Amino acid sequence: MSELINAYLTFSVGSNTFGVHVGKVVEILEYVKPKSVPESLPYITGVIDHRENIVPVIDTGLKFNVGTIDVTPQTCIVVLEIDKPDNSGKLIIGAMVDAVSDVFESDNEKIKTIENDFKPGYISATYKTDENLVMILNAEQVFNDKDIIALDELKSSIEAE
């Protein structure tokens, strides 16, 4: 029986390269300026209307503490679907990134798991390419419970308008 192959979408944020399992990726959108939302979390740039759904957009540079994303022709919004921590469903979010790189597949032996005490906890593993080190994200760990509640309430309040 062969090992299960995992596929990851890679993207850049500042000088860092991150990867997220393709099972979490809904779509990659060309950058559109989000509608701003007053008094939201500092890393939320606003919301977009995606397939008749309100989607909060986060600045991954601010969220990952590497500086604000500067909008360029390569800037994209990666639409992700993450599980809510209370198992009450899914939350769709948009992650603004400097650029999408590619998709790579790897067997589990080439992906190096990071110990649980590593901070930030949302980086679960690494993968070394010829060019750089890819930090593999655990999409469900990027946001804490309080963040998920705030993002969900933001989405709900705008949809109710």
PDB file of C-alpha atoms in Angstrom, residues 36-46 56-59 62-63 91 93 142-154:
ATOM      1  CA  SER A  36     -13.413  48.286   4.828  1.00  0.00           C
ATOM      2  CA  VAL A  37     -15.098  47.401   8.096  1.00  0.00           C
ATOM      3  CA  PRO A  38     -14.680  49.813  11.018  1.00  0.00           C
ATOM      4  CA  GLU A  39     -13.621  48.527  14.424  1.00  0.00           C
ATOM      5  CA  SER A  40     -12.579  45.069  13.235  1.00  0.00           C
ATOM      6  CA  LEU A  41      -9.500  43.055  14.175  1.00  0.00           C
ATOM      7  CA  PRO A  42      -6.286  44.844  13.140  1.00  0.00           C
ATOM      8  CA  TYR A  43      -5.343  42.288  10.473  1.00  0.00           C
ATOM      9  CA  ILE A  44      -8.754  42.350   8.742  1.00  0.00           C
ATOM     10  CA  THR A  45      -8.557  44.526   5.625  1.00  0.00           C
ATOM     11  CA  GLY A  46     -12.290  44.300   4.984  1.00  0.00           C
ATOM     12  CA  PRO A  56     -13.639  38.519   5.580  1.00  0.00           C
ATOM     13  CA  VAL A  57     -10.199  39.248   4.082  1.00  0.00           C
ATOM     14  CA  ILE A  58      -7.118  39.160   6.270  1.00  0.00           C
ATOM     15  CA  ASP A  59      -3.733  40.727   5.626  1.00  0.00           C
ATOM     16  CA  LEU A  62      -0.099  41.567   9.639  1.00  0.00           C
ATOM     17  CA  LYS A  63      -1.469  38.246  10.934  1.00  0.00           C
ATOM     18  CA  LEU A  91     -15.827  29.499   7.917  1.00  0.00           C
ATOM     19  CA  ILE A  93     -12.010  33.551   4.768  1.00  0.00           C
ATOM     20  CA  VAL A 142      -3.978  30.284  12.347  1.00  0.00           C
ATOM     21  CA  PHE A 143      -6.906  31.797  14.247  1.00  0.00           C
ATOM     22  CA  ASN A 144      -7.703  31.265  17.908  1.00  0.00           C
ATOM     23  CA  ASP A 145     -11.268  30.704  19.096  1.00  0.00           C
ATOM     24  CA  LYS A 146     -11.742  34.416  19.827  1.00  0.00           C
ATOM     25  CA  ASP A 147     -10.624  35.315  16.274  1.00  0.00           C
ATOM     26  CA  ILE A 148     -13.002  32.767  14.730  1.00  0.00           C
ATOM     27  CA  ILE A 149     -15.922  34.132  16.743  1.00  0.00           C
ATOM     28  CA  ALA A 150     -15.031  37.713  15.721  1.00  0.00           C
ATOM     29  CA  LEU A 151     -14.693  36.760  12.030  1.00  0.00           C
ATOM     30  CA  ASP A 152     -17.982  34.840  12.114  1.00  0.00           C
ATOM     31  CA  GLU A 153     -19.797  37.701  13.883  1.00  0.00           C
ATOM     32  CA  LEU A 154     -18.374  40.200  11.383  1.00  0.00           C
TER      33      LEU A 154
END
